[in-house]
Coordinates of C-alpha atoms in Angstrom, one line a residue:
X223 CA 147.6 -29.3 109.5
X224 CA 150.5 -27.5 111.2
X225 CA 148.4 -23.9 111.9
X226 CA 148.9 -22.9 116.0
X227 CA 146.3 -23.8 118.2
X228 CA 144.3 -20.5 119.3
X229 CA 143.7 -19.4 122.5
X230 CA 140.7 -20.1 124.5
X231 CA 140.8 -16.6 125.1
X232 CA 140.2 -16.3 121.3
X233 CA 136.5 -16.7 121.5
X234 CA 134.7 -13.5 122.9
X235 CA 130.9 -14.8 122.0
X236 CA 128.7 -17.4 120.3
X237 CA 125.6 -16.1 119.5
X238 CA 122.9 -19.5 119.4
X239 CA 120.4 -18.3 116.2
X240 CA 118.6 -20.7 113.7
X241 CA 120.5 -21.5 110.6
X242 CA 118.5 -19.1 108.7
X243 CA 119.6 -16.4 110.9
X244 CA 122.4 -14.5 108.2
X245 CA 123.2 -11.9 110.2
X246 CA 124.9 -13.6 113.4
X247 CA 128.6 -13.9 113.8
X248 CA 131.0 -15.5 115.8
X249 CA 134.0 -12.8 116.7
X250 CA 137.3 -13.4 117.7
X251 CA 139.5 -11.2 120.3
X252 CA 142.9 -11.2 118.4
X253 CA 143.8 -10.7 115.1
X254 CA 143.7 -14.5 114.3
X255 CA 144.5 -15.8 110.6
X256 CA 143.9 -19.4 110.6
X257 CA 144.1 -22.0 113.6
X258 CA 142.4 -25.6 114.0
X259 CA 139.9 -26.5 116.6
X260 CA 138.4 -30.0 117.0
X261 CA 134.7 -29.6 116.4
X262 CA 131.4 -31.5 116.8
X263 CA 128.9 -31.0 113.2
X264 CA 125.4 -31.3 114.6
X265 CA 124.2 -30.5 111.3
X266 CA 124.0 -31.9 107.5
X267 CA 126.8 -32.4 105.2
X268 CA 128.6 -33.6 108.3
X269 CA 127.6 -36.0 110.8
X270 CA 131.0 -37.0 112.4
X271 CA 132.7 -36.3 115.5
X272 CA 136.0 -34.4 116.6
X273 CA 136.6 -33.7 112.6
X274 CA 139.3 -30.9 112.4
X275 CA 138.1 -28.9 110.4
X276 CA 140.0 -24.8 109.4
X277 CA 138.4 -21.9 111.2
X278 CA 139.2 -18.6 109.6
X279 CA 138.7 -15.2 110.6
X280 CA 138.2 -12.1 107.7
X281 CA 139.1 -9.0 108.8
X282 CA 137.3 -7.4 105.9
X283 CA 133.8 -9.0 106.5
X284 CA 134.1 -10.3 110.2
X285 CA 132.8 -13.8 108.9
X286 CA 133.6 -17.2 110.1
X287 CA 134.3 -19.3 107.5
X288 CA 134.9 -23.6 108.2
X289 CA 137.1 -25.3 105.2
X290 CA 136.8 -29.0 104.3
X291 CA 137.9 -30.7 101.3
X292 CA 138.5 -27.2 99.7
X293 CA 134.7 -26.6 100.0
X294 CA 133.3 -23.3 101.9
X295 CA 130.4 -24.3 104.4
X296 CA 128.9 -21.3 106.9
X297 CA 125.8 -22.7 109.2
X298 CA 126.8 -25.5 110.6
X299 CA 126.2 -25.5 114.0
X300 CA 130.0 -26.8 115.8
X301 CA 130.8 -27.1 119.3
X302 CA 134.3 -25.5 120.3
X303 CA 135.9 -28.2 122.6
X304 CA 138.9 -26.1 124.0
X305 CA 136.4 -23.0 124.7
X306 CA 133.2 -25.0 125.9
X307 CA 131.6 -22.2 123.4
X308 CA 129.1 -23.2 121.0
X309 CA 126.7 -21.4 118.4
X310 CA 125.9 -21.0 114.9
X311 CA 128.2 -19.6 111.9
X312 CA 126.3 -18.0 109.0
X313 CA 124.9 -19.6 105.9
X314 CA 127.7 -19.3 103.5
X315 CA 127.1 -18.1 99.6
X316 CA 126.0 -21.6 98.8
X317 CA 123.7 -22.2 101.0
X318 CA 121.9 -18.9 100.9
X319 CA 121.8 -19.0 96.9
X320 CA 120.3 -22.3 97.1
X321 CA 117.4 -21.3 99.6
X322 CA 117.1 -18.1 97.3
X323 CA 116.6 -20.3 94.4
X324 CA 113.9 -22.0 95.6
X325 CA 111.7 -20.4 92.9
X326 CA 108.6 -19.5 95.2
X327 CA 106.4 -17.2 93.2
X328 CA 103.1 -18.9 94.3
X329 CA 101.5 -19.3 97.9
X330 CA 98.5 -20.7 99.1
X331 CA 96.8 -18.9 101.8
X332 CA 93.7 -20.3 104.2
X333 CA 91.7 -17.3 104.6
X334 CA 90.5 -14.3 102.4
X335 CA 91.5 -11.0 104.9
X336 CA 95.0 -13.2 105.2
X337 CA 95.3 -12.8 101.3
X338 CA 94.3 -9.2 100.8
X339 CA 97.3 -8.2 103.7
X340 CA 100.3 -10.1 101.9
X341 CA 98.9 -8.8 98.8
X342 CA 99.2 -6.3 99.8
X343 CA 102.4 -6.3 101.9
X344 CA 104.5 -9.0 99.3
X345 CA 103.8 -7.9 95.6
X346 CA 106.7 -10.2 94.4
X347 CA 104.4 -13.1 95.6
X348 CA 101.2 -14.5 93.9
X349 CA 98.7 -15.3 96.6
X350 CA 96.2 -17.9 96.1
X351 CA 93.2 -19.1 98.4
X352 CA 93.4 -22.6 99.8
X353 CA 90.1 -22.3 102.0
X354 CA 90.3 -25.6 103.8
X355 CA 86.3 -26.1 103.2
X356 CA 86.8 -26.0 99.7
X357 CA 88.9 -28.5 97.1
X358 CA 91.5 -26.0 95.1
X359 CA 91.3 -26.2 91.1
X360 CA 93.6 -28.4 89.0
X361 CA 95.2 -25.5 88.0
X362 CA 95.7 -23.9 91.8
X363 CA 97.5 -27.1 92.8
X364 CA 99.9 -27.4 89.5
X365 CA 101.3 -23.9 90.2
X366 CA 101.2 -23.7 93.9
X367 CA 104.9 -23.6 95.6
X368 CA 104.4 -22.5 98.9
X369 CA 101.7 -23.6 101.6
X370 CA 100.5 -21.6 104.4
X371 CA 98.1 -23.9 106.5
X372 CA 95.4 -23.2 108.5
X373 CA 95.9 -22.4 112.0
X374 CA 94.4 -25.9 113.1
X375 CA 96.6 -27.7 110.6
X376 CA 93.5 -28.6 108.8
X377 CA 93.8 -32.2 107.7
X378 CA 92.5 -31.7 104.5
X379 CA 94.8 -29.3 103.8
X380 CA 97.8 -31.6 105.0
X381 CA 96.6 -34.5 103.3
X382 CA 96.8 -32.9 99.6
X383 CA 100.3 -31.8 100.1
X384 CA 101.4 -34.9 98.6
X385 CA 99.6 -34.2 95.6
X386 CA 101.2 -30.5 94.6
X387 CA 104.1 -31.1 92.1
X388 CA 105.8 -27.4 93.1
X389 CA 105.7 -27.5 96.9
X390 CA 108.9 -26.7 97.8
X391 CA 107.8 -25.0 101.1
X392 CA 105.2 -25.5 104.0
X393 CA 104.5 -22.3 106.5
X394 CA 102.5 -23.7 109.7
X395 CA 100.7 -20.9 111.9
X396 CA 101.8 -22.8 115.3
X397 CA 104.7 -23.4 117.3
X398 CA 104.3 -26.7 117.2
X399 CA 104.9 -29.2 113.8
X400 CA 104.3 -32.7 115.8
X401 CA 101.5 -33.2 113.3
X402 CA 102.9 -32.3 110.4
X403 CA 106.3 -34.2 110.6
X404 CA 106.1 -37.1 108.4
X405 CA 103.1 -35.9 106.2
X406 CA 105.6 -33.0 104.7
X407 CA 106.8 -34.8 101.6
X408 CA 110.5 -34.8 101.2
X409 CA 112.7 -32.2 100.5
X410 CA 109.9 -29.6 101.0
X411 CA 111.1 -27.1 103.7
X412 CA 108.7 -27.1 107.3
X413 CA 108.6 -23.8 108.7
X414 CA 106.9 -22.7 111.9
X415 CA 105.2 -19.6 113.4
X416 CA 108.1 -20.2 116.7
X417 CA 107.8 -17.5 118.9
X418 CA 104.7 -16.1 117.7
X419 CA 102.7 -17.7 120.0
X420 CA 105.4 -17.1 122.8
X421 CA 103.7 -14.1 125.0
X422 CA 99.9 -15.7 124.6
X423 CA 101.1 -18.8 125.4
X424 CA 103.0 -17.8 128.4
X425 CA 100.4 -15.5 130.0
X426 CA 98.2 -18.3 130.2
X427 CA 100.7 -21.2 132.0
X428 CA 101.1 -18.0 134.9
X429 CA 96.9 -17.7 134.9
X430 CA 96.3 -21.7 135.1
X431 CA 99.0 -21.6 137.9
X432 CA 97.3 -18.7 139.7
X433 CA 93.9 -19.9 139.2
X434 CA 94.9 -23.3 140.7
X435 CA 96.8 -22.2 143.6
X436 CA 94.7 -19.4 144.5
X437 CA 91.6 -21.8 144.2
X438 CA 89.8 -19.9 141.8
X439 CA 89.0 -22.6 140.1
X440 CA 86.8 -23.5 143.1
X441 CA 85.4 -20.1 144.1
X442 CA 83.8 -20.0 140.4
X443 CA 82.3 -23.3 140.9
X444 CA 81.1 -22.4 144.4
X445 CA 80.0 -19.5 143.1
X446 CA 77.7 -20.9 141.0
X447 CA 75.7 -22.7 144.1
X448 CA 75.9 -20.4 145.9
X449 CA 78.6 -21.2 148.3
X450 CA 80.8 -18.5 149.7
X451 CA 83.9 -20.6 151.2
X452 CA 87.1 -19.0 152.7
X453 CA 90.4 -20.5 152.8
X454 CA 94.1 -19.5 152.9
X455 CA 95.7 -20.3 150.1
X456 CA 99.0 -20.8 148.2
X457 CA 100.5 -18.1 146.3
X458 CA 102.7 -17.8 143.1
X459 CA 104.7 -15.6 144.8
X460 CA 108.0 -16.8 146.8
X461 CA 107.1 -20.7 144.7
X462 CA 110.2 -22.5 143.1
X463 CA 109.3 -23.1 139.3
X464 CA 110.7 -25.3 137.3
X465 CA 110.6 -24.2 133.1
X466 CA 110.8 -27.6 131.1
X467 CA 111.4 -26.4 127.8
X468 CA 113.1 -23.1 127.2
X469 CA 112.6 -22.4 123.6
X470 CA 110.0 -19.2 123.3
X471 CA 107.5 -20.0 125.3
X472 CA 109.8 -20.8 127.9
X473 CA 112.0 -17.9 127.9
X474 CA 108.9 -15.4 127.7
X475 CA 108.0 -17.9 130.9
X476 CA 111.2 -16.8 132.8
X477 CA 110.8 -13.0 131.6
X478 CA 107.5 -12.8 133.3
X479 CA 107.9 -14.9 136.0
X480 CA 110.4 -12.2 137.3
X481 CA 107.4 -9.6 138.3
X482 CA 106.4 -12.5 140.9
X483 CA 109.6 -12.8 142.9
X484 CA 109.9 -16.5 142.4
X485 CA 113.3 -18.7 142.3
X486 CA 113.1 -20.2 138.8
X487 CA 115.1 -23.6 137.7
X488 CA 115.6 -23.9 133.4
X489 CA 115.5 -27.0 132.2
X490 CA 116.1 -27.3 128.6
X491 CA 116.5 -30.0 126.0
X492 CA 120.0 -29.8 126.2
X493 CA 122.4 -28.4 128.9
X494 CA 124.4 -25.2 128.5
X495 CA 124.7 -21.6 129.9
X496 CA 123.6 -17.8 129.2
X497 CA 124.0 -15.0 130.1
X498 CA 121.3 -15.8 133.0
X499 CA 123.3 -19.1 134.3
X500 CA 123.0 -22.6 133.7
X501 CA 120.2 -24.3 131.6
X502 CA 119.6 -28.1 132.9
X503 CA 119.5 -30.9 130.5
X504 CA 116.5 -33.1 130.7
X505 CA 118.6 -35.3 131.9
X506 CA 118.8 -33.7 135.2
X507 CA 114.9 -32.9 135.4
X508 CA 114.0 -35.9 137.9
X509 CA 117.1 -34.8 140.3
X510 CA 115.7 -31.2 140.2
X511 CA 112.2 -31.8 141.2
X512 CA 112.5 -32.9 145.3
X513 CA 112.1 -29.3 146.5
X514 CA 110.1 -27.7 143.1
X515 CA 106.5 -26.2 143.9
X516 CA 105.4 -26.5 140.4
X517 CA 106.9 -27.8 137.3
X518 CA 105.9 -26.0 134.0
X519 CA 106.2 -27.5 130.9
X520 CA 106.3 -25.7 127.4
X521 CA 108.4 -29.0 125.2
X522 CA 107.1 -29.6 121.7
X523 CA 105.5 -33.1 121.5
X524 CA 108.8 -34.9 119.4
X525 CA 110.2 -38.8 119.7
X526 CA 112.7 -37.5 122.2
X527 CA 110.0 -36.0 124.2
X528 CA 106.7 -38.3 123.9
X529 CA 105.9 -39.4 127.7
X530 CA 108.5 -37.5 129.1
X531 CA 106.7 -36.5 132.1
X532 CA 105.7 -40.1 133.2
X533 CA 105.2 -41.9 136.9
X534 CA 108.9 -41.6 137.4
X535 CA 109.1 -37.8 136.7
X536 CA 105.4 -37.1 138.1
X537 CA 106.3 -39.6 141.2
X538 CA 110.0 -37.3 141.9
X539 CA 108.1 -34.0 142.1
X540 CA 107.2 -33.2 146.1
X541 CA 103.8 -33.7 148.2
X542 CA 101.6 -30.5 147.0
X543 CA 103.1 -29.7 144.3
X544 CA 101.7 -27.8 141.1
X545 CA 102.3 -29.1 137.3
X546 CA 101.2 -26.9 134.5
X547 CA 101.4 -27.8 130.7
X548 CA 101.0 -25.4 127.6
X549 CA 103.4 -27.5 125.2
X550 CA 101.9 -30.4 124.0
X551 CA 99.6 -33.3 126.0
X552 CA 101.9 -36.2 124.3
X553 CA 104.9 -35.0 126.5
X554 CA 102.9 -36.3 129.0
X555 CA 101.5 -40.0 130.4
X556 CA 98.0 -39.3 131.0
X557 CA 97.5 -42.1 133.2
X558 CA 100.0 -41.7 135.2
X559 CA 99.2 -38.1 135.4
X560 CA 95.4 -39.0 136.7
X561 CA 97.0 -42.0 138.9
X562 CA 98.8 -39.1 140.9
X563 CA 95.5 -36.4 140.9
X564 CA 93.6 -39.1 142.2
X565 CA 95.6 -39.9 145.0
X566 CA 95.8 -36.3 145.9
X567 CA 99.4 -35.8 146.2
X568 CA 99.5 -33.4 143.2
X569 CA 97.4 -30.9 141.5
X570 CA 97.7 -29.4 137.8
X571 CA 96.6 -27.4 135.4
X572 CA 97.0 -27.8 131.7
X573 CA 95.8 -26.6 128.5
X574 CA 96.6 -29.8 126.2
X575 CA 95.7 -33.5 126.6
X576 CA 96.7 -36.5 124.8
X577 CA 94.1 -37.1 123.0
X578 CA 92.1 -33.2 122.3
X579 CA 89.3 -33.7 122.9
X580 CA 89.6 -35.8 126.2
X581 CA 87.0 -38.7 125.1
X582 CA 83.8 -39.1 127.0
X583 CA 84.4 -40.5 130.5
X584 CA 88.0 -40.2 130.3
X585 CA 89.2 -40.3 134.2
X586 CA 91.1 -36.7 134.0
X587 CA 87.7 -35.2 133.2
X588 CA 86.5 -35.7 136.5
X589 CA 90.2 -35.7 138.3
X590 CA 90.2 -33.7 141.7
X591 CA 93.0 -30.9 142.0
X592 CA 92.5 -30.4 138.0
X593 CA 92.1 -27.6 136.2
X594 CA 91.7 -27.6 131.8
X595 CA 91.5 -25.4 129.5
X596 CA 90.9 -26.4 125.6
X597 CA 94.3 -25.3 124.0
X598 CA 94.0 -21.8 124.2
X599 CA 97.5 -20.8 124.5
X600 CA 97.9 -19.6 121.2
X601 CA 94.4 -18.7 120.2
X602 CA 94.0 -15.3 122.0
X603 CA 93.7 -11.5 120.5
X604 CA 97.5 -11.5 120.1
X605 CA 97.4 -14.0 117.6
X606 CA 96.3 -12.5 114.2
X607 CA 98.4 -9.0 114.4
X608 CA 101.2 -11.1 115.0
X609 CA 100.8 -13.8 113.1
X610 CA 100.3 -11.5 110.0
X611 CA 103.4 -9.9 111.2
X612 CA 105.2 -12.8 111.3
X613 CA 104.1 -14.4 107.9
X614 CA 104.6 -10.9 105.7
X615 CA 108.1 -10.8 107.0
X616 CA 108.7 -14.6 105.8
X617 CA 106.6 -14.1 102.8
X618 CA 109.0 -10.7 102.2
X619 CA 112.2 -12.9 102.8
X620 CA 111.2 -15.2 100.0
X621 CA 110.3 -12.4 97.3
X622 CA 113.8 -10.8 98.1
X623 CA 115.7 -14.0 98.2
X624 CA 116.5 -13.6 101.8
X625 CA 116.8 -17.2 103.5
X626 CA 113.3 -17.8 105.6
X627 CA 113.5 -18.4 109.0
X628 CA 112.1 -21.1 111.8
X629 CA 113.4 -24.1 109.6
X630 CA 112.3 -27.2 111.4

């Protein structure tokens, strides 16, 4: 390994896309042949650290290509220690023959009008239904490669995913795959429908914020008795937000959030910068919250995420403030959540609970300051152009032998 260190000045961009994304590079300022960089693989084959590992720049293609032990790897997501730069390189030949040899030429779909559009839209696929009120034939589930599930992720349909022989692929209609993970059998890709969901889901966390500072909440149930009650009260605008989370949702969060003139802190699941500024880690979300005015959450429910917001982070955030939650109810501590309602301190508004349905007589049902809605993010008139959108893109990608997108 005697090749020259390169430059920091080397790296002009790193563009952070999913592994499926084949059309992302990472370009180089000077005409570099070969040079060595110690790098971090956050990815399958390699789990090691500070592995040297050849980066080498094509003039021909503009490609990135990583060398080890004379095999060719693209997609491996690396971490540039010299340049503090880090993104994704593309899938190499390999990879992208193997995910175009998955041999998916049969795809269960939930609904009738969800068949006739790919059918439509996908002739190199084979649709069949897979209504979830109904058992599939024999044959249906001996042939069947590909699983779109129902927008509910339908137990039923979950549970017989074990029993298909072919699957070799599972396309969820939510952001979210909490429920899924650990039901998908092995070495069966898990897809979602990420960003799909992103502009519904994200108009609704700025209307439950609204509605509970603005007290409209209040004036609807005053309404109703016949009460007319005027108050002065807070506004969205001027507030400091905090965005926990800042995958889709969260990012259409901050891209709206603009039109209201507030200050907005990013707090994502790891730290790093765009072209926007810095991006907290979660580590850093209790330290943030002293001087927040509401605190908006967006995190898929995962192990590293499960009771996140608890009594410490709930007990950090200031006297009045606001929390808001369209991610998942898991992410937070119920308990603590009504422990800190109760005592007035805070209000919130969310649109999942841990469990959905609240059960009867659960103490958030009846929680002062509360506002809840019954998962709605996702389930507006947005969802089923784009939704259908989405999955006749994906379903395309797999007739053409195009790499799918929104692994998990």
């Amino acid at each position: 390994m005697s090749a020259a260190r390169a430059p920091v000045a080397a790296i002009v961009a790193a563009e952070q896309h999913s592994m499926a994304s084949s059309a992302r590079w990472l370009l180089f300022r000077n005409r570099i042949k070969q040079f060595w960089f110690e790098v971090v693989i956050r990815h399958p084959p390699f789990q090691g650290c500070g592995e040297r590992i050849a980066i080498s720049w094509t003039r021909a293609s503009a490609s990135m290509q990583c060398r080890r032990d004379n095999m060719l790897y693209r997609g491996q997501h690396i971490v540039f220690r010299q340049s503090k730069c880090s993104g994704m390189i593309v899938l190499s030949e390999k990879r992208e023959k193997a995910m175009a040899d998955l041999g998916i030429r049969v795809v269960s779909v939930p609904d009738r009008a969800l068949k006739a559009y790919l059918e439509e839209r996908c002739p190199a696929i084979d649709f069949v239904l897979w209504d979830d009120d109904a058992e599939p034939s024999v044959r249906d589930l001996s042939v069947i490669d590909a699983v779109i599930t129902p927008y509910a992720h339908s137990s039923r349909t979950v549970e017989r995913l074990a029993s298909l022989p072919r699957l070799k692929l599972v396309q969820t209609q939510s952001t979210g795959v909490d429920n899924l993970l650990g039901r998908v059998p092995p070495g069966v890709l898990l897809c979602s429908a990420r960003g799909v969901h992103a502009a519904s889901t994200a108009e609704l966390a700025i209307g439950l914020a609204i509605a509970s500072l603005r007290g409209i909440d209040v004036a609807a149930r005053n309404m109703s008795r016949g009460i007319w009650q005027e108050e002065r009260r807070l506004t969205l605008t001027d507030r400091k937000v905090a965005l926990l989370g800042y995958g889709s949702i969260g990012q259409e969060l901050h891209r709206k959030l603009a039109a209201f003139d507030v200050e907005t802190i990013r707090i994502g699941q790891t730290a790093r910068r765009d072209e926007h500024g810095d991006i907290h880690g979660i580590g850093d979300l209790v330290g943030l919250l002293s001087d927040t005015d509401i605190l908006m959450s967006s995190l898929p429910l995962t192990p590293a995420t499960a009771h996140l917001v608890n009594w410490a982070v709930l007990s950090a955030m200031k006297d009045g403030a606001l929390f808001v939650n369209v991610g998942r109810g898991g992410v937070v501590d119920q308990d603590a959540l009504a422990v800190e309602l109760y005592s007035g301190r805070l209000s919130a508004a969310v649109d999942v609970t841990d469990p959905e349905p609240l059960p009867e007589g659960h103490p958030l049902w009846s929680a002062p300051n509360f506002l809840l809605t019954p998962h709605l993010g996702g389930n507006s008139s947005a969802f089923l152009p784009r939704i259908r959108r989405f999955l006749a893109e994906q379903m395309t990608r797999i007739g053409d032998g195009r790499p799918v997108v929104n692994q998990m």
